[in-house]
Short mmCIF file of C-alpha atoms in Angstrom, two decimals:
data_model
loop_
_atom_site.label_atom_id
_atom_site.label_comp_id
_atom_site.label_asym_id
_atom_site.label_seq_id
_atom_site.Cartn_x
_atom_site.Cartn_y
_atom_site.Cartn_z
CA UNK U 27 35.66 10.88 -3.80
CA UNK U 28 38.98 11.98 -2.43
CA UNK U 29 39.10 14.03 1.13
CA UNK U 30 40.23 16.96 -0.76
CA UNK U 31 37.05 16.60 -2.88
CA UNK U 32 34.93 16.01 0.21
CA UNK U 33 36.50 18.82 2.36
CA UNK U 34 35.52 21.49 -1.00
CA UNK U 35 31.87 19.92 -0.81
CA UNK U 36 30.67 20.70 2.94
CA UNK U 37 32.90 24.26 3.09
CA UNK U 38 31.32 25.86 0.31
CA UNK U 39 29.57 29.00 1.40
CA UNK U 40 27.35 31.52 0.25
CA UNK U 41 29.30 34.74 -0.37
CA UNK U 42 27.07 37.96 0.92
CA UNK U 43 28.15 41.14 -1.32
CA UNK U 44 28.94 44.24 0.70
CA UNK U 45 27.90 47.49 0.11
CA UNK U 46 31.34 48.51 -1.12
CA UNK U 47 31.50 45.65 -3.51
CA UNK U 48 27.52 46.12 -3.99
CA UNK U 49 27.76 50.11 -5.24
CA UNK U 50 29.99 49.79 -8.44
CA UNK U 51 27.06 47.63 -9.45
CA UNK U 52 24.26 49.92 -8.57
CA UNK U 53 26.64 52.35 -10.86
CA UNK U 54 26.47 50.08 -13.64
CA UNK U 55 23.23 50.18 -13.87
CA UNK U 56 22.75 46.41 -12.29
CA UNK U 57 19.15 45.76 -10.82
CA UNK U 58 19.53 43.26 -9.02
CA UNK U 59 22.75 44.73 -7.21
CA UNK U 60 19.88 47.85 -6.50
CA UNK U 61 17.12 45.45 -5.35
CA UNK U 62 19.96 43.76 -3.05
CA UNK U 63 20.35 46.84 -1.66
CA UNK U 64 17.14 48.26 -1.03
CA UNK U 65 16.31 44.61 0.70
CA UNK U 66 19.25 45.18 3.23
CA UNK U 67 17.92 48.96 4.29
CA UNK U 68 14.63 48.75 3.72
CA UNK U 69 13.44 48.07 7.58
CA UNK U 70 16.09 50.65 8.75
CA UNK U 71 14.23 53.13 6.95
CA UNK U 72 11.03 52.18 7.52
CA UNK U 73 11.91 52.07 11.22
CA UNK U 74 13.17 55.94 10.94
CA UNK U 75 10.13 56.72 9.29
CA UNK U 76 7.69 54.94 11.83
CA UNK U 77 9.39 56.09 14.97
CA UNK U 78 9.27 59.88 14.20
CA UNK U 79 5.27 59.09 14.14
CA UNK U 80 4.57 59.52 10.63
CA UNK U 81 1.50 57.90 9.22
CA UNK U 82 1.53 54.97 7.06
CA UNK U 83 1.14 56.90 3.95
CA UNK U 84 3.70 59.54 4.70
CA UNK U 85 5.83 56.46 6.44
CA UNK U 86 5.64 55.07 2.74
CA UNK U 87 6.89 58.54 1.22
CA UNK U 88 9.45 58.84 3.47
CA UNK U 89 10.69 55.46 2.58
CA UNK U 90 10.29 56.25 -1.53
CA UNK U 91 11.63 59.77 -1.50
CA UNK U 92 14.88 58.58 0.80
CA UNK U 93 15.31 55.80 -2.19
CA UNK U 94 14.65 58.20 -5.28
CA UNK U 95 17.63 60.73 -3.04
CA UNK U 96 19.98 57.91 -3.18
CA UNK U 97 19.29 56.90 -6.59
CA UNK U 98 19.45 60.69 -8.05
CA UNK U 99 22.51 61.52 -5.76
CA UNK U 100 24.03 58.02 -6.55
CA UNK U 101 27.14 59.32 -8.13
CA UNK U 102 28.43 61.85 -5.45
CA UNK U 103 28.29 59.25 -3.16
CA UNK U 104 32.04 59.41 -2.44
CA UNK U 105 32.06 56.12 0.78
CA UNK U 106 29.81 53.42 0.06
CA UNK U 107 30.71 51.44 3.31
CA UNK U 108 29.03 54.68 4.70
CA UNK U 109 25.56 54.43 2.58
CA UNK U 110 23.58 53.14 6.01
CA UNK U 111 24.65 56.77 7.53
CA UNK U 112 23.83 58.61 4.26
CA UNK U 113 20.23 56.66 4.37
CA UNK U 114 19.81 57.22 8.27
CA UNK U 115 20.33 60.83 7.83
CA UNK U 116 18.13 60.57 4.39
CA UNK U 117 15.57 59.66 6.11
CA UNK U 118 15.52 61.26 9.43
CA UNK U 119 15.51 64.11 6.95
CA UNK U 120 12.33 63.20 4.51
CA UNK U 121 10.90 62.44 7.89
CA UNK U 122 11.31 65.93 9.06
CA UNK U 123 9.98 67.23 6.34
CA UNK U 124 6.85 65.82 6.17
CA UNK U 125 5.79 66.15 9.69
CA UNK U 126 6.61 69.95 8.61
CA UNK U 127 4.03 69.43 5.99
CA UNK U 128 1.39 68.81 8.32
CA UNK U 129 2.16 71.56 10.72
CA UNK U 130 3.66 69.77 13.30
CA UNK U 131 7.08 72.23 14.39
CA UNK U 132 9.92 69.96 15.29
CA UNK U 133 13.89 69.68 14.57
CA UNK U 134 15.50 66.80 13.39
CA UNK U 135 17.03 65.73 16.63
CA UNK U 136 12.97 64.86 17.44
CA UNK U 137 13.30 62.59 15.00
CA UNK U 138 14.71 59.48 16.54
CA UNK U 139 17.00 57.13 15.45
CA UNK U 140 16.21 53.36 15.44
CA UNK U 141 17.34 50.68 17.48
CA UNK U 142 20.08 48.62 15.77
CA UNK U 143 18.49 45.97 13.03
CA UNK U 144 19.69 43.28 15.12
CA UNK U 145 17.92 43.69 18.67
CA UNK U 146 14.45 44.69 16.62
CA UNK U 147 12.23 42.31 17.44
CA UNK U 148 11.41 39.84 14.92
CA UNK U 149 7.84 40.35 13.91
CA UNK U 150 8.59 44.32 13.81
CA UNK U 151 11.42 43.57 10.86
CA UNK U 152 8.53 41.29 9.41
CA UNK U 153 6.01 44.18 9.03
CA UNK U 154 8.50 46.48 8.22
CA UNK U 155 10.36 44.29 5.85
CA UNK U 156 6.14 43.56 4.39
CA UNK U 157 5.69 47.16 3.96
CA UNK U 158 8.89 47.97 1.88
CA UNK U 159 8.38 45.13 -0.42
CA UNK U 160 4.32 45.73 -0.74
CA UNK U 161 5.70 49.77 -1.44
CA UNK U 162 8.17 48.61 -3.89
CA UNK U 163 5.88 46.71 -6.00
CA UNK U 164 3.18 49.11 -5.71
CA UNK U 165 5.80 52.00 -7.43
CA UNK U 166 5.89 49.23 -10.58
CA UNK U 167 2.09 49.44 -10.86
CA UNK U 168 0.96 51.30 -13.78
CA UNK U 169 0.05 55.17 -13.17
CA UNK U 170 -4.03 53.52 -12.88
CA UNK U 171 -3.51 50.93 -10.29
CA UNK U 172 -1.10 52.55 -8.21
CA UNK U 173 -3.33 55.03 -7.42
CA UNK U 174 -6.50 52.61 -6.77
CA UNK U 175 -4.14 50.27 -4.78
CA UNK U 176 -3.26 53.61 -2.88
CA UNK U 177 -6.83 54.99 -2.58
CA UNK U 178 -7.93 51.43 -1.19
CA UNK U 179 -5.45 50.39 1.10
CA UNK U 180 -3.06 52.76 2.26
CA UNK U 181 -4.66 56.18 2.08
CA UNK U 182 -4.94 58.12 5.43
CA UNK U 183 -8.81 58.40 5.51
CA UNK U 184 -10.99 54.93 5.09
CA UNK U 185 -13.59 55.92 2.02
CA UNK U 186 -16.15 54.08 0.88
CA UNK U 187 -16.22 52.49 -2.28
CA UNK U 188 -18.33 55.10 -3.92
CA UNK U 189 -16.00 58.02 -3.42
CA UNK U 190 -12.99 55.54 -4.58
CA UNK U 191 -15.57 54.88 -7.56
CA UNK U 192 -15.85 58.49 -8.21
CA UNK U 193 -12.35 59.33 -7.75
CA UNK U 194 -11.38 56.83 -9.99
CA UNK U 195 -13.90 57.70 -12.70
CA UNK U 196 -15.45 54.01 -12.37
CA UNK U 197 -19.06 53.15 -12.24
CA UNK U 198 -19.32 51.35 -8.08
CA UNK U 199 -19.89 47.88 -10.21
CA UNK U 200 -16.54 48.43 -11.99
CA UNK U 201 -13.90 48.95 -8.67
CA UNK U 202 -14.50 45.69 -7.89
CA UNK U 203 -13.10 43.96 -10.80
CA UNK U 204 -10.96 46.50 -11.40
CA UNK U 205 -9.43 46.53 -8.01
CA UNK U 206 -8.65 42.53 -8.24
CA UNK U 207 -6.52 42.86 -11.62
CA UNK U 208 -4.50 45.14 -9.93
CA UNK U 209 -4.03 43.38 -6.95
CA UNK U 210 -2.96 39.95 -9.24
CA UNK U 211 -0.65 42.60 -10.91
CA UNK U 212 0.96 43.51 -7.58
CA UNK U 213 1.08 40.22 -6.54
CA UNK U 214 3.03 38.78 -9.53
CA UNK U 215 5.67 41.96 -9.10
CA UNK U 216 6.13 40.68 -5.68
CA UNK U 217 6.72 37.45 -6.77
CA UNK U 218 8.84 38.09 -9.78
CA UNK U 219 10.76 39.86 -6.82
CA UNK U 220 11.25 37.64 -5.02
CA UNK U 221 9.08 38.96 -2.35
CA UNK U 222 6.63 36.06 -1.69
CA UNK U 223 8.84 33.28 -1.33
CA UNK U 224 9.93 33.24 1.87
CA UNK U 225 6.38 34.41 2.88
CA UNK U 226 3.48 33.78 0.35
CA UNK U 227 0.73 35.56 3.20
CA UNK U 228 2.29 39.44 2.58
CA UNK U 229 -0.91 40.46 0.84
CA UNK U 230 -3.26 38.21 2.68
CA UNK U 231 -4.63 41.48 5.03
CA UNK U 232 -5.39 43.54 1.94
#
């Protein structure tokens, strides 16, 4: 092997897409350039959503509805290298909103912005990075599972497997079952995603 040959070998490096080079993709209709991008913002919108004191389940809307914006107002989007401004304000914005919906009275300025992505600590980018992906995959679940996953694990109010039973028109024998396929659906979207692995224990608390 010449030096030249040798000197190609150990330089080689992995090429990360920027947003600017990312967003003709997203355009084009390209998933993967979409699930690239979602996976670079995710925490910094979960972070919005969590500091302005939102509850897990709004925290989750927040993060979906700021998404669906982006994705509906994809084409007037005029600056890509500006889309982590667009999604702070997104959010700080869906975040307003639905402390409004509960009756809390605040402004936007309340709403705070997060610290930088770098200086987070670690294991708050792990649960926040966890949450996104486990919300991500739960949005792929069939209309039937996405609500039981919902109903069992992330609603506001702890119920008992009766009233889930009821609300999901199952006898108390059935949610079981039932609530294990969905759970082996949602974990093969994760890993399909390429969610699980880095870190096969994401779903071990549920």
């Amino acid at each position: 092997m010449s030096n030249t040959q040798k000197d190609s070998r150990y330089s080689t490096s992995v090429h990360i897409e920027s947003d600017t080079e990312l967003w003709p993709l997203v355009l084009a209709g390209r998933s993967d350039a979409w699930r690239k991008l979602i996976q670079r913002y995710q925490a910094l919108v979960y972070a919005i959503a969590t500091r302005a004191g939102l509850s897990y389940a709004d925290a989750s809307d927040c993060f979906q509805h700021t998404w669906v914006l982006l994705h509906k107002h994809r084409g007037s989007i005029k600056d890509p290298a500006r889309l982590s401004a667009w999604l702070t304000t997104t959010a700080k914005r869906e975040a307003l909103r639905l402390k409004r919906r509960s009756g809390r009275d605040v402004s936007i300025d309340s709403v705070a912005d997060p610290p930088d992505s770098a200086i987070l600590p670690d294991q708050e980018i792990l649960r926040t990075e966890r949450q996104a992906h486990i919300e991500i995959a739960v949005a792929e679940l069939d209309e039937r599972c996405r609500k039981l996953m919902k109903l069992v694990f992330f609603g506001d109010e702890k119920l008992s497997y009766e009233q889930i039973a009821a609300e999901m028109g199952f006898s108390t024998n059935a949610l079981g079952p039932a609530r294990r396929r969905c759970l082996d659906r949602l974990k093969r979207i994760l890993q399909k995603g390429g969610y699980l692995d880095a870190r096969n224990d994401d779903l071990d608390y549920l």
